[in-house]
Amino acid sequence: MADAKLDTQVRREQIAEAALSLVASQGLRRLSVAAVARRVGLVPSGIYRHFKNKDEILDAVLDRVELRLLANVQASRQAHADPLACLKDVVMRHIRFLREGKVISVPRMIFSEDTHGDHPERKRRILGVFSKYMEQIGEVVQLGQQQGRIRPELEVQAITMMLFGIIVPAGILWHLTDGGFDVTRHAQRGWKMLLSAIEPPVPSKTRKK
Amino acid sequence: MADAKLDTQVRREQIAEAALSLVASQGLRRLSVAAVARRVGLVPSGIYRHFKNKDEILDAVLDRVELRLLANVQASRQAHADPLACLKDVVMRHIRFLREGKVISVPRMIFSEDTHGDHPERKRRILGVFSKYMEQIGEVVQLGQQQGRIRPELEVQAITMMLFGIIVPAGILWHLTDGGFDVTRHAQRGWKMLLSAIEPPVPSKTRKK
DNA sequence: CATCATTGTGAATATATAATCACAATGGAG
DNA sequence: CTCCATTGTGATTATATATTCACAATGATG
């Protein structure tokens, strides 16, 4: 069935990518070893040549999700020197990837009990991913506060959570409506409202985004 | 094993309540017919005397969730004539129920593919529950706009989504940290920020909540 | 070419859980 | 009390999916 034998490094890559892709499009419930195998072009038992079990595959998927989430924040930071522009970009970038099916929304990972139903340590793992993500965003917020672009009296965590509160419902509605919900508009509106809450009353610059 | 035979109405009530309770504490993945039966005090096959299949049980759970969510909004509306106080109460009440395990956070229902994995109509059902919930909240927002308590230029949906954006991450973090996250503080901060975004610049009343 | 390690296949096994089936027990009606 | 409808039990079946196992095939090396 397989075209040829491939090195385990290559197969692992294929398998992890196939799994991530399947999860993004169909959710974790539908992720079966058989589905992954089909996608890669192997028979199901062939998967076990490269991954010890399904849990290992899920771990690999999680690694990828983490990389992508953090890469998103990094990309935004590099594209925008201005903290506010950067934060907005984090949101919009996430939305774009959501639309393109290139990222699994965090809640989807969290509440898919297939991910960590019987594995408390994976729950911790997810919490870790989330924490890192929030931390990265928090650094941008802090920068903004130091530069007078963001109200200094607001707590960093509160701001990052509000940002998260824009991203998450987007994923939820996108998922619920099978892509029918206008997540871009939602994000723009949400950002605008958040901005009015976090921007200092006296604009430190005439720039009004 | 059962103490006595009970009328199917009574059993259906018990079964639905047991299922809801189990879902709230353990998630949907762990909801098995056997677990529900144990909780009620029957053997697993006895459940099928009262519910056709597991799907019917899940539908009953969803009904209950809907009732509770909407009852929460109603309760807040009746307790507070002021729209802003009402909205705040919706959030805080939800948080309280979350803490007490009396409500399943909506994302948990949505992203638990056990709920609707193979049932598109149940996904629609959930979307319907969510839409009703948002509608009810939206009515309060509209009232607030008519009364000059909330900026009239902001779109109702944007505001309700921001409110949702406070509630949802609370559920997520509560779940991820096994109740370790301070959801009350999160909600209070989030509400405060949202308030500064939606409250008109010139207070129509000296009341500052 | 032969050898060998690694990868792939197809059949079989293991497991958890939903659901069926046939018999038992309960409780109400006559 | 008997009868009957309904509810409860315990054994069995069905099903989906993860995983193991034994053999086959590939590709690199000497």
Short mmCIF file of C-alpha atoms (C1' of nucleotides) in Angstrom, two decimals:
data_model
loop_
_atom_site.label_atom_id
_atom_site.label_comp_id
_atom_site.label_asym_id
_atom_site.label_seq_id
_atom_site.Cartn_x
_atom_site.Cartn_y
_atom_site.Cartn_z
CA MET A 1 0.00 0.00 0.00
CA ALA A 2 2.76 2.44 0.92
CA ASP A 3 4.75 3.73 -1.99
CA ALA A 4 7.99 2.90 -0.33
CA LYS A 5 9.57 2.47 3.00
CA LEU A 6 10.50 5.73 4.58
CA ASP A 7 12.79 6.64 7.37
CA THR A 8 11.10 6.87 10.72
CA GLN A 9 11.97 10.55 11.00
CA VAL A 10 10.07 11.25 7.86
CA ARG A 11 7.14 9.10 8.88
CA ARG A 12 6.90 10.67 12.28
CA GLU A 13 6.74 14.03 10.62
CA GLN A 14 4.03 12.87 8.26
CA ILE A 15 2.04 11.23 10.99
CA ALA A 16 2.14 14.21 13.31
CA GLU A 17 1.18 16.57 10.52
CA ALA A 18 -1.61 14.31 9.37
CA ALA A 19 -2.94 14.06 12.89
CA LEU A 20 -2.85 17.79 13.38
CA SER A 21 -4.58 18.37 10.12
CA LEU A 22 -7.27 15.86 10.95
CA VAL A 23 -7.80 17.33 14.38
CA ALA A 24 -8.11 20.82 12.95
CA SER A 25 -10.71 19.77 10.44
CA GLN A 26 -12.62 17.10 12.23
CA GLY A 27 -11.83 17.41 15.88
CA LEU A 28 -10.14 15.01 18.20
CA ARG A 29 -12.96 12.62 18.57
CA ARG A 30 -12.67 11.57 15.00
CA LEU A 31 -8.95 11.20 15.25
CA SER A 32 -8.33 7.52 15.06
CA VAL A 33 -5.09 5.78 14.35
CA ALA A 34 -6.79 4.35 11.31
CA ALA A 35 -7.68 7.80 9.99
CA VAL A 36 -4.13 9.00 10.44
CA ALA A 37 -2.80 5.93 8.71
CA ARG A 38 -5.09 6.41 5.80
CA ARG A 39 -4.00 9.97 5.50
CA VAL A 40 -0.33 9.04 5.51
CA GLY A 41 -0.79 6.11 3.20
CA LEU A 42 -0.11 3.26 5.58
CA VAL A 43 -2.18 0.61 7.23
CA PRO A 44 -3.13 1.32 10.84
CA SER A 45 -0.69 -1.06 12.44
CA GLY A 46 2.12 0.58 10.53
CA ILE A 47 1.72 3.67 12.69
CA TYR A 48 3.05 1.72 15.65
CA ARG A 49 6.36 1.36 13.95
CA HIS A 50 6.88 5.06 14.52
CA PHE A 51 4.79 5.98 17.52
CA LYS A 52 4.45 3.89 20.58
CA ASN A 53 0.76 4.58 20.95
CA LYS A 54 -1.93 7.11 20.27
CA ASP A 55 -0.92 9.15 23.26
CA GLU A 56 2.46 9.75 21.71
CA ILE A 57 0.77 11.03 18.60
CA LEU A 58 -1.36 13.39 20.65
CA ASP A 59 1.72 14.68 22.38
CA ALA A 60 3.30 15.38 19.02
CA VAL A 61 0.18 17.26 17.97
CA LEU A 62 0.33 19.33 21.12
CA ASP A 63 3.94 20.20 20.43
CA ARG A 64 2.95 21.50 17.06
CA VAL A 65 0.09 23.52 18.40
CA GLU A 66 2.41 25.11 20.91
CA LEU A 67 4.96 25.97 18.28
CA ARG A 68 2.37 27.57 16.09
CA LEU A 69 0.74 29.60 18.80
CA LEU A 70 4.06 30.93 20.00
CA ALA A 71 5.30 31.50 16.48
CA ASN A 72 2.25 33.61 15.89
CA VAL A 73 3.07 35.88 18.77
CA GLN A 74 6.69 36.11 17.70
CA ALA A 75 5.70 37.00 14.20
CA SER A 76 3.45 39.76 15.43
CA ARG A 77 6.18 41.10 17.67
CA GLN A 78 8.61 41.23 14.83
CA ALA A 79 6.17 42.84 12.46
CA HIS A 80 5.13 45.59 14.83
CA ALA A 81 7.27 47.71 17.09
CA ASP A 82 4.19 49.34 18.56
CA PRO A 83 2.73 47.16 21.31
CA LEU A 84 -0.87 47.99 20.49
CA ALA A 85 -0.38 47.22 16.84
CA CYS A 86 1.33 44.06 17.87
CA LEU A 87 -1.52 42.94 20.11
CA LYS A 88 -4.04 43.64 17.44
CA ASP A 89 -1.97 41.62 15.04
CA VAL A 90 -1.84 38.69 17.44
CA VAL A 91 -5.61 38.60 17.40
CA MET A 92 -6.01 39.09 13.68
CA ARG A 93 -3.33 36.59 12.88
CA HIS A 94 -4.99 34.01 15.03
CA ILE A 95 -8.27 34.72 13.32
CA ARG A 96 -6.69 34.32 9.93
CA PHE A 97 -5.18 30.99 10.86
CA LEU A 98 -8.47 29.90 12.30
CA ARG A 99 -10.12 30.66 9.01
CA GLU A 100 -7.42 28.82 7.12
CA GLY A 101 -7.70 25.81 9.34
CA LYS A 102 -4.05 26.15 10.20
CA VAL A 103 -4.46 26.28 13.90
CA ILE A 104 -6.51 24.47 16.43
CA SER A 105 -8.25 26.84 18.72
CA VAL A 106 -7.01 26.36 22.24
CA PRO A 107 -10.43 25.60 23.72
CA ARG A 108 -10.78 22.82 21.28
CA MET A 109 -7.72 21.19 22.71
CA ILE A 110 -8.73 21.93 26.22
CA PHE A 111 -12.23 20.65 26.13
CA SER A 112 -11.66 17.70 23.96
CA GLU A 113 -11.38 15.22 26.66
CA ASP A 114 -9.77 12.86 24.25
CA THR A 115 -6.76 15.03 24.71
CA HIS A 116 -6.32 14.56 28.35
CA GLY A 117 -9.38 12.76 29.69
CA ASP A 118 -7.37 10.20 31.55
CA HIS A 119 -4.11 12.02 31.63
CA PRO A 120 -3.80 14.71 34.25
CA GLU A 121 -0.29 15.44 33.10
CA ARG A 122 -1.50 16.31 29.67
CA LYS A 123 -3.95 18.74 31.15
CA ARG A 124 -0.98 20.32 32.84
CA ARG A 125 0.79 20.31 29.53
CA ILE A 126 -2.04 22.23 27.91
CA LEU A 127 -2.12 24.64 30.80
CA GLY A 128 1.58 25.10 30.21
CA VAL A 129 1.04 25.88 26.55
CA PHE A 130 -1.64 28.35 27.42
CA SER A 131 0.51 29.96 30.10
CA LYS A 132 3.41 30.45 27.73
CA TYR A 133 1.12 31.97 25.17
CA MET A 134 -0.30 34.36 27.74
CA GLU A 135 3.16 35.19 28.98
CA GLN A 136 4.37 36.14 25.55
CA ILE A 137 1.36 38.37 25.09
CA GLY A 138 1.85 39.72 28.58
CA GLU A 139 5.33 40.88 27.68
CA VAL A 140 3.91 42.95 24.89
CA VAL A 141 1.36 44.42 27.26
CA GLN A 142 4.10 45.31 29.73
CA LEU A 143 6.10 46.98 27.00
CA GLY A 144 3.01 48.95 26.10
CA GLN A 145 2.62 50.06 29.69
CA GLN A 146 6.23 51.12 29.92
CA GLN A 147 5.89 53.10 26.74
CA GLY A 148 2.72 54.76 27.94
CA ARG A 149 0.69 53.12 25.22
CA ILE A 150 -1.36 51.08 27.64
CA ARG A 151 -2.84 52.12 30.96
CA PRO A 152 -0.27 51.22 33.61
CA GLU A 153 -2.84 50.73 36.34
CA LEU A 154 -4.44 47.78 34.62
CA GLU A 155 -3.12 44.37 35.49
CA VAL A 156 -1.28 42.61 32.74
CA GLN A 157 -3.13 39.40 33.25
CA ALA A 158 -6.49 41.12 33.06
CA ILE A 159 -5.57 42.54 29.68
CA THR A 160 -4.24 39.30 28.30
CA MET A 161 -7.35 37.53 29.50
CA MET A 162 -9.52 40.04 27.71
CA LEU A 163 -7.51 39.44 24.59
CA PHE A 164 -8.03 35.77 25.06
CA GLY A 165 -11.68 36.58 25.54
CA ILE A 166 -11.78 37.89 22.00
CA ILE A 167 -9.95 34.99 20.48
CA VAL A 168 -11.80 32.20 22.20
CA PRO A 169 -15.40 33.03 21.36
CA ALA A 170 -14.21 33.46 17.79
CA GLY A 171 -13.05 29.87 17.77
CA ILE A 172 -16.23 28.74 19.41
CA LEU A 173 -18.54 30.45 16.99
CA TRP A 174 -16.42 29.50 14.03
CA HIS A 175 -16.66 25.93 15.10
CA LEU A 176 -20.35 26.01 15.94
CA THR A 177 -21.35 27.64 12.73
CA ASP A 178 -19.01 25.57 10.59
CA GLY A 179 -17.22 28.68 9.51
CA GLY A 180 -20.38 30.71 9.08
CA PHE A 181 -19.64 33.26 11.76
CA ASP A 182 -17.84 36.43 10.74
CA VAL A 183 -14.88 36.05 13.03
CA THR A 184 -12.97 38.86 11.39
CA ARG A 185 -15.62 41.40 12.17
CA HIS A 186 -16.00 40.01 15.66
CA ALA A 187 -12.29 40.38 16.26
CA GLN A 188 -12.18 43.90 14.90
CA ARG A 189 -15.04 45.01 17.08
CA GLY A 190 -13.71 43.26 20.11
CA TRP A 191 -10.29 44.75 19.60
CA LYS A 192 -11.77 48.21 19.26
CA MET A 193 -13.62 47.89 22.52
CA LEU A 194 -10.64 46.46 24.31
CA LEU A 195 -8.53 49.25 22.92
CA SER A 196 -10.83 51.88 24.35
CA ALA A 197 -10.48 50.18 27.70
CA ILE A 198 -6.71 49.89 27.75
CA GLU A 199 -5.54 52.94 25.87
CA PRO A 200 -4.60 55.87 28.09
CA PRO A 201 -7.11 58.72 28.09
CA VAL A 202 -4.63 61.21 26.79
CA PRO A 203 -3.14 59.81 23.64
CA SER A 204 0.62 59.77 24.02
CA LYS A 205 0.74 60.03 20.26
CA THR A 206 -1.59 61.35 17.65
CA ARG A 207 -1.67 57.91 16.09
CA LYS A 208 -5.14 56.55 16.40
CA LYS A 209 -5.44 53.08 15.11
CA MET B 1 -30.40 -3.41 43.49
CA ALA B 2 -32.93 -0.62 43.07
CA ASP B 3 -34.84 0.21 46.19
CA ALA B 4 -38.12 0.01 44.40
CA LYS B 5 -39.67 0.39 41.04
CA LEU B 6 -40.32 3.95 40.17
CA ASP B 7 -42.46 5.61 37.63
CA THR B 8 -40.67 6.41 34.39
CA GLN B 9 -41.25 10.12 34.88
CA VAL B 10 -39.39 9.97 38.13
CA ARG B 11 -36.61 7.86 36.69
CA ARG B 12 -36.16 10.09 33.70
CA GLU B 13 -35.78 13.02 36.04
CA GLN B 14 -33.22 11.16 38.13
CA ILE B 15 -31.29 9.96 35.13
CA ALA B 16 -31.10 13.37 33.49
CA GLU B 17 -30.01 15.00 36.73
CA ALA B 18 -27.42 12.32 37.38
CA ALA B 19 -26.05 12.70 33.88
CA LEU B 20 -25.83 16.47 34.18
CA SER B 21 -24.11 16.18 37.49
CA LEU B 22 -21.60 13.69 36.15
CA VAL B 23 -20.88 15.80 33.10
CA ALA B 24 -20.31 18.87 35.23
CA SER B 25 -17.84 17.10 37.46
CA GLN B 26 -16.12 14.70 35.10
CA GLY B 27 -16.86 15.85 31.60
CA LEU B 28 -18.71 14.17 28.86
CA ARG B 29 -16.09 11.70 27.95
CA ARG B 30 -16.49 9.94 31.21
CA LEU B 31 -20.23 9.93 30.95
CA SER B 32 -21.18 6.35 30.38
CA VAL B 33 -24.55 4.78 30.69
CA ALA B 34 -23.04 2.61 33.36
CA ALA B 35 -21.90 5.61 35.39
CA VAL B 36 -25.32 7.18 35.19
CA ALA B 37 -26.96 3.93 36.22
CA ARG B 38 -24.68 3.61 39.19
CA ARG B 39 -25.50 7.10 40.23
CA VAL B 40 -29.21 6.49 40.02
CA GLY B 41 -29.03 3.11 41.65
CA LEU B 42 -29.91 0.90 38.71
CA VAL B 43 -28.04 -1.52 36.55
CA PRO B 44 -26.93 -0.13 33.20
CA SER B 45 -29.51 -1.92 31.11
CA GLY B 46 -32.24 -0.49 33.30
CA ILE B 47 -31.53 2.92 31.85
CA TYR B 48 -32.92 1.77 28.53
CA ARG B 49 -36.28 1.30 30.11
CA HIS B 50 -36.52 5.05 30.33
CA PHE B 51 -34.30 6.44 27.59
CA LYS B 52 -34.07 5.00 24.15
CA ASN B 53 -30.34 5.45 23.93
CA LYS B 54 -27.47 7.56 25.16
CA ASP B 55 -28.26 10.28 22.70
CA GLU B 56 -31.61 10.83 24.33
CA ILE B 57 -29.87 11.25 27.64
CA LEU B 58 -27.54 13.83 26.15
CA ASP B 59 -30.50 15.70 24.73
CA ALA B 60 -32.04 15.78 28.16
CA VAL B 61 -28.81 17.15 29.59
CA LEU B 62 -28.75 19.86 26.95
CA ASP B 63 -32.29 20.83 27.83
CA ARG B 64 -31.25 21.30 31.39
CA VAL B 65 -28.23 23.34 30.51
CA GLU B 66 -30.37 25.61 28.42
CA LEU B 67 -32.87 26.09 31.19
CA ARG B 68 -30.19 26.95 33.68
CA LEU B 69 -28.38 29.39 31.46
CA LEU B 70 -31.56 31.21 30.61
CA ALA B 71 -32.80 31.07 34.17
CA ASN B 72 -29.58 32.76 35.20
CA VAL B 73 -30.19 35.67 32.90
CA GLN B 74 -33.79 35.93 34.01
CA ALA B 75 -32.77 35.94 37.63
CA SER B 76 -30.28 38.72 37.01
CA ARG B 77 -32.88 40.74 35.16
CA GLN B 78 -35.33 40.43 37.97
CA ALA B 79 -32.79 41.26 40.62
CA HIS B 80 -31.50 44.38 38.91
CA ALA B 81 -33.45 47.08 37.17
CA ASP B 82 -30.24 48.76 36.08
CA PRO B 83 -28.93 47.14 32.88
CA LEU B 84 -25.29 47.47 33.86
CA ALA B 85 -25.88 45.95 37.26
CA CYS B 86 -27.81 43.24 35.55
CA LEU B 87 -25.03 42.43 33.09
CA LYS B 88 -22.50 42.33 35.84
CA ASP B 89 -24.74 39.98 37.75
CA VAL B 90 -25.07 37.67 34.75
CA VAL B 91 -21.32 37.30 34.76
CA MET B 92 -20.92 36.92 38.47
CA ARG B 93 -23.80 34.51 38.75
CA HIS B 94 -22.32 32.37 36.03
CA ILE B 95 -19.01 32.41 37.85
CA ARG B 96 -20.66 31.41 41.06
CA PHE B 97 -22.43 28.49 39.46
CA LEU B 98 -19.22 27.48 37.78
CA ARG B 99 -17.54 27.37 41.14
CA GLU B 100 -20.38 25.39 42.61
CA GLY B 101 -20.36 22.92 39.76
CA LYS B 102 -23.94 23.76 39.05
CA VAL B 103 -23.50 24.67 35.47
CA ILE B 104 -21.55 23.33 32.60
CA SER B 105 -19.59 25.97 30.86
CA VAL B 106 -20.83 26.35 27.33
CA PRO B 107 -17.46 25.72 25.71
CA ARG B 108 -17.31 22.44 27.49
CA MET B 109 -20.49 21.39 25.77
CA ILE B 110 -19.41 22.79 22.48
CA PHE B 111 -16.00 21.30 22.28
CA SER B 112 -16.79 18.01 23.79
CA GLU B 113 -17.27 16.16 20.63
CA ASP B 114 -19.06 13.49 22.56
CA THR B 115 -21.90 15.94 22.55
CA HIS B 116 -22.35 16.26 18.90
CA GLY B 117 -19.47 14.52 17.21
CA ASP B 118 -21.65 12.61 14.85
CA HIS B 119 -24.76 14.66 15.15
CA PRO B 120 -24.83 17.89 13.17
CA GLU B 121 -28.28 18.62 14.46
CA ARG B 122 -27.06 18.63 18.01
CA LYS B 123 -24.41 21.12 17.04
CA ARG B 124 -27.22 23.27 15.75
CA ARG B 125 -29.01 22.67 18.99
CA ILE B 126 -26.08 23.97 20.94
CA LEU B 127 -25.78 26.93 18.66
CA GLY B 128 -29.44 27.55 19.35
CA VAL B 129 -28.88 27.46 23.10
CA PHE B 130 -26.01 29.84 22.77
CA SER B 131 -27.97 32.19 20.52
CA LYS B 132 -30.87 32.35 22.95
CA TYR B 133 -28.48 33.09 25.77
CA MET B 134 -26.87 35.87 23.79
CA GLU B 135 -30.24 37.22 22.78
CA GLN B 136 -31.39 37.48 26.34
CA ILE B 137 -28.23 39.30 27.26
CA GLY B 138 -28.56 41.44 24.16
CA GLU B 139 -31.97 42.64 25.33
CA VAL B 140 -30.41 43.92 28.50
CA VAL B 141 -27.73 45.69 26.48
CA GLN B 142 -30.36 47.31 24.30
CA LEU B 143 -32.24 48.47 27.34
CA GLY B 144 -29.02 49.96 28.63
CA GLN B 145 -28.50 51.79 25.37
CA GLN B 146 -32.04 53.16 25.40
CA GLN B 147 -31.56 54.34 28.94
CA GLY B 148 -28.28 56.00 28.12
CA ARG B 149 -26.39 53.62 30.39
CA ILE B 150 -24.47 52.03 27.56
CA ARG B 151 -22.89 53.67 24.54
CA PRO B 152 -25.49 53.57 21.77
CA GLU B 153 -22.95 53.50 18.97
CA LEU B 154 -21.62 50.10 19.99
CA GLU B 155 -23.19 47.11 18.39
CA VAL B 156 -25.18 44.93 20.72
CA GLN B 157 -23.58 41.75 19.49
CA ALA B 158 -20.11 43.14 20.03
CA ILE B 159 -20.94 43.83 23.65
CA THR B 160 -22.54 40.49 24.29
CA MET B 161 -19.56 38.79 22.71
CA MET B 162 -17.22 40.67 25.00
CA LEU B 163 -19.29 39.54 27.93
CA PHE B 164 -19.07 36.04 26.64
CA GLY B 165 -15.37 36.65 26.32
CA ILE B 166 -15.18 37.13 30.06
CA ILE B 167 -17.25 34.10 30.91
CA VAL B 168 -15.60 31.63 28.61
CA PRO B 169 -11.94 31.98 29.59
CA ALA B 170 -13.14 31.69 33.17
CA GLY B 171 -14.58 28.30 32.40
CA ILE B 172 -11.47 27.31 30.54
CA LEU B 173 -9.06 28.26 33.26
CA TRP B 174 -11.28 26.86 35.96
CA HIS B 175 -11.30 23.59 34.12
CA LEU B 176 -7.61 23.56 33.31
CA THR B 177 -6.53 24.37 36.82
CA ASP B 178 -9.06 22.08 38.44
CA GLY B 179 -10.62 25.00 40.18
CA GLY B 180 -7.32 26.63 41.04
CA PHE B 181 -7.80 29.75 38.97
CA ASP B 182 -9.35 32.75 40.67
CA VAL B 183 -12.33 33.13 38.39
CA THR B 184 -14.04 35.63 40.62
CA ARG B 185 -11.18 38.07 40.40
CA HIS B 186 -10.87 37.47 36.69
CA ALA B 187 -14.54 38.23 36.21
CA GLN B 188 -14.39 41.37 38.33
CA ARG B 189 -11.42 42.71 36.41
CA GLY B 190 -12.85 41.78 33.09
CA TRP B 191 -16.15 43.38 33.94
CA LYS B 192 -14.41 46.56 35.02
CA MET B 193 -12.58 46.82 31.74
CA LEU B 194 -15.63 46.07 29.71
CA LEU B 195 -17.52 48.63 31.69
CA SER B 196 -15.01 51.33 30.87
CA ALA B 197 -15.48 50.45 27.23
CA ILE B 198 -19.25 50.49 27.15
CA GLU B 199 -20.17 53.12 29.66
CA PRO B 200 -20.87 56.51 28.15
CA PRO B 201 -18.15 59.13 28.76
CA VAL B 202 -20.47 61.42 30.62
CA PRO B 203 -22.15 59.45 33.37
CA SER B 204 -25.89 59.82 33.02
CA LYS B 205 -26.02 59.19 36.74
CA THR B 206 -23.61 59.67 39.59
CA ARG B 207 -23.86 56.01 40.33
CA LYS B 208 -20.54 54.41 39.68
CA LYS B 209 -20.55 50.73 40.15
"C1'" DC C 1 24.42 -11.82 -4.19
"C1'" DA C 2 23.37 -12.64 0.85
"C1'" DT C 3 22.45 -10.61 5.17
"C1'" DC C 4 20.17 -7.80 8.27
"C1'" DA C 5 17.73 -4.00 10.28
"C1'" DT C 6 13.90 -1.51 9.55
"C1'" DT C 7 9.55 -0.58 7.79
"C1'" DG C 8 4.95 -2.25 6.00
"C1'" DT C 9 0.98 -5.56 5.91
"C1'" DG C 10 -2.92 -8.20 7.25
"C1'" DA C 11 -4.93 -10.95 10.65
"C1'" DA C 12 -5.96 -11.43 15.29
"C1'" DT C 13 -6.56 -9.81 19.97
"C1'" DA C 14 -8.01 -6.72 23.70
"C1'" DT C 15 -11.00 -3.50 25.65
"C1'" DA C 16 -14.57 -0.40 26.84
"C1'" DT C 17 -19.04 0.73 26.33
"C1'" DA C 18 -23.62 0.92 24.08
"C1'" DA C 19 -27.40 -1.79 23.56
"C1'" DT C 20 -30.35 -6.18 23.22
"C1'" DC C 21 -32.67 -9.99 25.17
"C1'" DA C 22 -35.07 -13.02 28.22
"C1'" DC C 23 -36.38 -13.64 32.66
"C1'" DA C 24 -37.57 -11.64 37.35
"C1'" DA C 25 -39.88 -8.53 40.34
"C1'" DT C 26 -43.02 -4.91 41.57
"C1'" DG C 27 -47.19 -2.61 42.13
"C1'" DG C 28 -51.81 -1.42 40.63
"C1'" DA C 29 -56.34 -2.87 39.06
"C1'" DG C 30 -60.15 -5.88 39.19
"C1'" DC D 1 -56.01 -13.52 44.96
"C1'" DT D 2 -54.82 -13.32 39.87
"C1'" DC D 3 -53.50 -10.82 36.00
"C1'" DC D 4 -50.96 -7.61 33.57
"C1'" DA D 5 -48.17 -3.64 32.46
"C1'" DT D 6 -44.16 -1.71 33.74
"C1'" DT D 7 -39.79 -1.55 35.66
"C1'" DG D 8 -35.38 -3.97 37.08
"C1'" DT D 9 -31.71 -7.55 36.50
"C1'" DG D 10 -28.03 -10.16 34.66
"C1'" DA D 11 -26.15 -12.30 30.78
"C1'" DT D 12 -25.07 -11.70 26.18
"C1'" DT D 13 -24.21 -9.35 21.88
"C1'" DA D 14 -22.49 -5.69 18.91
"C1'" DT D 15 -19.29 -2.34 17.68
"C1'" DA D 16 -15.50 0.69 17.15
"C1'" DT D 17 -10.95 1.35 17.82
"C1'" DA D 18 -6.32 0.69 19.92
"C1'" DT D 19 -2.82 -2.49 19.78
"C1'" DT D 20 -0.19 -6.89 19.18
"C1'" DC D 21 1.76 -10.39 16.45
"C1'" DA D 22 3.86 -12.92 12.81
"C1'" DC D 23 5.12 -12.70 8.29
"C1'" DA D 24 6.46 -9.89 4.10
"C1'" DA D 25 9.03 -6.43 1.76
"C1'" DT D 26 12.44 -2.88 1.22
"C1'" DG D 27 16.79 -0.86 1.03
"C1'" DA D 28 21.46 -0.43 2.69
"C1'" DT D 29 25.76 -2.73 3.51
"C1'" DG D 30 29.52 -5.81 2.70
#
